[in-house]
MMTF fields as JSON, N, C-alpha, C and O atoms, coordinates in Angstrom:
{
  "mmtfVersion": "1.0.0",
  "mmtfProducer": "UNKNOWN",
  "numBonds": 203,
  "numAtoms": 204,
  "numGroups": 51,
  "numChains": 1,
  "numModels": 1,
  "chainsPerModel": [1],
  "groupsPerChain": [51],
  "chainIdList": ["A"],
  "bondAtomList": [4, 2, 8, 6, 12, 10, 16, 14, 20, 18, 24, 22, 28, 26, 32, 30, 36, 34, 40, 38, 44, 42, 48, 46, 52, 50, 56, 54, 60, 58, 64, 62, 68, 66, 72, 70, 76, 74, 80, 78, 84, 82, 88, 86, 92, 90, 96, 94, 100, 98, 104, 102, 108, 106, 112, 110, 116, 114, 120, 118, 124, 122, 128, 126, 132, 130, 136, 134, 140, 138, 144, 142, 148, 146, 152, 150, 156, 154, 160, 158, 164, 162, 168, 166, 172, 170, 176, 174, 180, 178, 184, 182, 188, 186, 192, 190, 196, 194, 200, 198],
  "bondOrderList": [1, 1, 1, 1, 1, 1, 1, 1, 1, 1, 1, 1, 1, 1, 1, 1, 1, 1, 1, 1, 1, 1, 1, 1, 1, 1, 1, 1, 1, 1, 1, 1, 1, 1, 1, 1, 1, 1, 1, 1, 1, 1, 1, 1, 1, 1, 1, 1, 1, 1],
  "groupList": [{"groupName": "UNK", "atomNameList": ["N", "CA", "C", "O"], "elementList": ["N", "C", "C", "O"], "formalChargeList": [0, 0, 0, 0], "bondAtomList": [1, 0, 2, 1, 3, 2], "bondOrderList": [1, 1, 2], "singleLetterCode": "X", "chemCompType": "L-PEPTIDE LINKING"}],
  "groupTypeList": [0, 0, 0, 0, 0, 0, 0, 0, 0, 0, 0, 0, 0, 0, 0, 0, 0, 0, 0, 0, 0, 0, 0, 0, 0, 0, 0, 0, 0, 0, 0, 0, 0, 0, 0, 0, 0, 0, 0, 0, 0, 0, 0, 0, 0, 0, 0, 0, 0, 0, 0],
  "groupIdList": [1, 2, 3, 4, 5, 6, 7, 8, 9, 10, 11, 12, 13, 14, 15, 16, 17, 18, 19, 20, 21, 22, 23, 24, 25, 26, 27, 28, 29, 30, 31, 32, 33, 34, 35, 36, 37, 38, 39, 40, 41, 42, 43, 44, 45, 46, 47, 48, 49, 50, 51],
  "secStructList": [7, 2, 2, 2, 2, 2, 2, 2, 2, 2, 2, 2, 2, 2, 2, 2, 2, 2, 2, 2, 2, 2, 2, 2, 2, 2, 2, 2, 2, 2, 2, 2, 2, 2, 2, 2, 6, 6, 7, 7, 7, 2, 2, 2, 2, 2, 2, 2, 6, 6, 7],
  "xCoordList": [-48.201, -49.211, -49.446, -50.585, -48.367, -48.474, -49.145, -49.931, -48.832, -49.419, -50.941, -51.68, -51.384, -52.819, -53.504, -54.582, -52.898, -53.474, -53.546, -54.518, -52.514, -52.505, -53.637, -54.297, -53.86, -54.938, -56.301, -57.146, -56.505, -57.781, -57.99, -59.087, -56.939, -57.028, -57.346, -58.153, -56.714, -56.961, -58.402, -59.038, -58.918, -60.307, -61.277, -62.21, -61.051, -61.915, -61.843, -62.861, -60.628, -60.447, -61.161, -61.795, -61.051, -61.692, -63.21, -63.868, -63.766, -65.219, -65.68, -66.68, -64.925, -65.26, -65.168, -66.034, -64.104, -63.898, -65.019, -65.511, -65.421, -66.494, -67.808, -68.587, -68.044, -69.281, -69.299, -70.304, -68.187, -68.085, -68.146, -68.781, -67.479, -67.449, -68.841, -69.205, -69.615, -70.983, -71.81, -72.622, -71.601, -72.324, -71.974, -72.852, -70.668, -70.23, -70.686, -71.026, -70.693, -71.099, -72.569, -72.936, -73.411, -74.834, -75.033, -75.848, -74.288, -74.368, -73.877, -74.469, -72.782, -72.187, -73.14, -73.293, -73.778, -74.731, -75.918, -76.365, -76.424, -77.564, -77.187, -77.947, -76.019, -75.554, -75.331, -75.691, -74.73, -74.46, -75.755, -75.859, -76.734, -78.007, -78.69, -79.235, -78.659, -79.238, -78.493, -79.098, -77.17, -76.347, -76.563, -76.588, -76.717, -76.823, -78.167, -78.25, -79.193, -80.502, -80.515, -81.34, -79.593, -79.545, -78.586, -78.479, -77.891, -76.938, -76.858, -77.225, -76.377, -76.233, -74.752, -74.266, -74.044, -72.611, -72.363, -72.728, -71.743, -71.517, -70.537, -70.642, -69.582, -68.601, -69.288, -68.963, -70.235, -70.977, -71.787, -71.816, -72.437, -73.247, -72.353, -72.707, -71.192, -70.267, -69.724, -69.543, -69.466, -68.984, -70.014, -69.663, -71.278, -72.337, -72.409, -72.732, -72.11, -72.238, -70.997, -70.971, -69.97, -68.765, -69.072, -68.555, -69.913, -70.228, -71.338, -71.731],
  "yCoordList": [-22.638, -21.808, -22.276, -22.398, -22.53, -22.983, -24.35, -24.617, -25.215, -26.556, -26.469, -27.224, -25.552, -25.365, -24.903, -25.394, -23.98, -23.485, -24.582, -24.675, -25.41, -26.523, -27.496, -28.005, -27.752, -28.657, -28.117, -28.861, -26.824, -26.197, -26.279, -26.585, -26.005, -26.075, -27.502, -27.71, -28.473, -29.879, -30.27, -30.947, -29.851, -30.179, -29.573, -30.238, -28.303, -27.639, -28.353, -28.549, -28.741, -29.419, -30.769, -31.131, -31.508, -32.826, -32.694, -33.454, -31.731, -31.513, -31.132, -31.644, -30.217, -29.783, -30.94, -31.108, -31.744, -32.871, -33.893, -34.419, -34.176, -35.147, -34.653, -35.433, -33.356, -32.786, -32.904, -33.307, -32.552, -32.646, -34.102, -34.432, -34.974, -36.394, -36.997, -37.822, -36.59, -37.103, -36.676, -37.448, -35.442, -34.926, -35.728, -36.109, -35.98, -36.768, -38.217, -38.849, -38.742, -40.128, -40.319, -41.324, -39.355, -39.43, -39.417, -40.171, -38.558, -38.489, -39.794, -40.306, -40.323, -41.552, -42.731, -43.549, -42.81, -43.893, -43.779, -44.78, -42.568, -42.359, -42.745, -43.429, -42.306, -42.602, -44.102, -44.685, -44.718, -46.145, -46.949, -47.994, -46.467, -47.176, -47.229, -48.262, -46.121, -46.071, -47.031, -47.723, -47.06, -47.935, -49.398, -50.269, -49.663, -51.037, -51.677, -52.899, -50.894, -51.461, -52.119, -52.991, -51.693, -52.243, -53.419, -54.021, -53.746, -54.851, -55.561, -55.001, -56.794, -57.564, -57.72, -58.819, -56.587, -56.587, -56.552, -55.582, -57.606, -57.699, -56.626, -56.133, -56.265, -55.226, -53.878, -53.112, -53.609, -52.356, -52.27, -51.226, -53.352, -53.381, -53.246, -52.568, -53.897, -53.836, -52.417, -51.954, -51.728, -50.352, -49.419, -48.483, -49.688, -48.83, -48.913, -47.927, -50.088, -50.282, -49.844, -49.918, -49.39, -48.909, -47.633, -47.426, -46.777, -45.498, -45.655, -44.679],
  "zCoordList": [74.298, 73.638, 72.206, 71.755, 71.513, 70.13, 70.06, 69.151, 71.022, 71.066, 71.206, 70.575, 72.028, 72.249, 70.963, 70.627, 70.256, 69.002, 67.954, 67.205, 67.906, 66.95, 67.271, 66.365, 68.557, 68.968, 68.545, 68.047, 68.746, 68.365, 66.856, 66.39, 66.103, 64.64, 64.194, 63.287, 64.829, 64.488, 64.776, 63.967, 65.919, 66.277, 65.27, 64.819, 64.919, 63.935, 62.59, 61.925, 62.195, 60.92, 60.901, 59.91, 62.003, 62.082, 62.012, 61.302, 62.746, 62.723, 61.322, 60.818, 60.7, 59.342, 58.362, 57.504, 58.493, 57.592, 57.733, 56.735, 58.964, 59.19, 58.602, 58.054, 58.721, 58.177, 56.657, 56.073, 56.022, 54.564, 54.126, 53.124, 54.886, 54.542, 54.609, 53.772, 55.599, 55.719, 54.517, 54.006, 54.07, 52.911, 51.662, 50.888, 51.478, 50.33, 50.451, 49.452, 51.671, 51.895, 51.535, 50.926, 51.912, 51.57, 50.065, 49.533, 49.379, 47.925, 47.304, 46.355, 47.856, 47.337, 47.504, 46.597, 48.667, 48.917, 47.961, 47.401, 47.778, 46.878, 45.45, 44.764, 45.012, 43.657, 43.489, 42.467, 44.511, 44.457, 44.494, 43.852, 45.24, 45.342, 43.98, 43.592, 43.265, 41.923, 41.004, 40.185, 41.152, 40.323, 40.698, 39.828, 41.988, 42.469, 42.128, 42.01, 41.971, 41.674, 40.296, 40.023, 39.43, 38.08, 37.952, 36.884, 39.031, 38.965, 40.311, 41.344, 40.285, 41.519, 41.833, 42.099, 41.795, 42.053, 43.556, 44.221, 44.101, 45.547, 46.017, 47.14, 45.153, 45.502, 45.683, 46.59, 44.808, 44.863, 46.147, 46.799, 46.509, 47.725, 48.955, 49.92, 48.911, 50.04, 50.212, 51.338, 49.105, 49.151, 49.783, 50.501, 49.509, 50.033, 51.553, 52.215, 52.109, 53.552, 54.321, 55.549, 53.61, 54.29, 55.061, 56.159, 54.486, 55.129, 56.153, 56.791]
}
């Protein structure tokens, strides 16, 4: 019984985390895009494509 509850909590946490992460990723890409347009930093461009 406890194992089942832990599984449900984990699934909810993962879904919630992915949703929040997507929100932060969109913000990060937008912020990085503004930053990247002013420079030709390959690291910056590579970071943007991670998400």
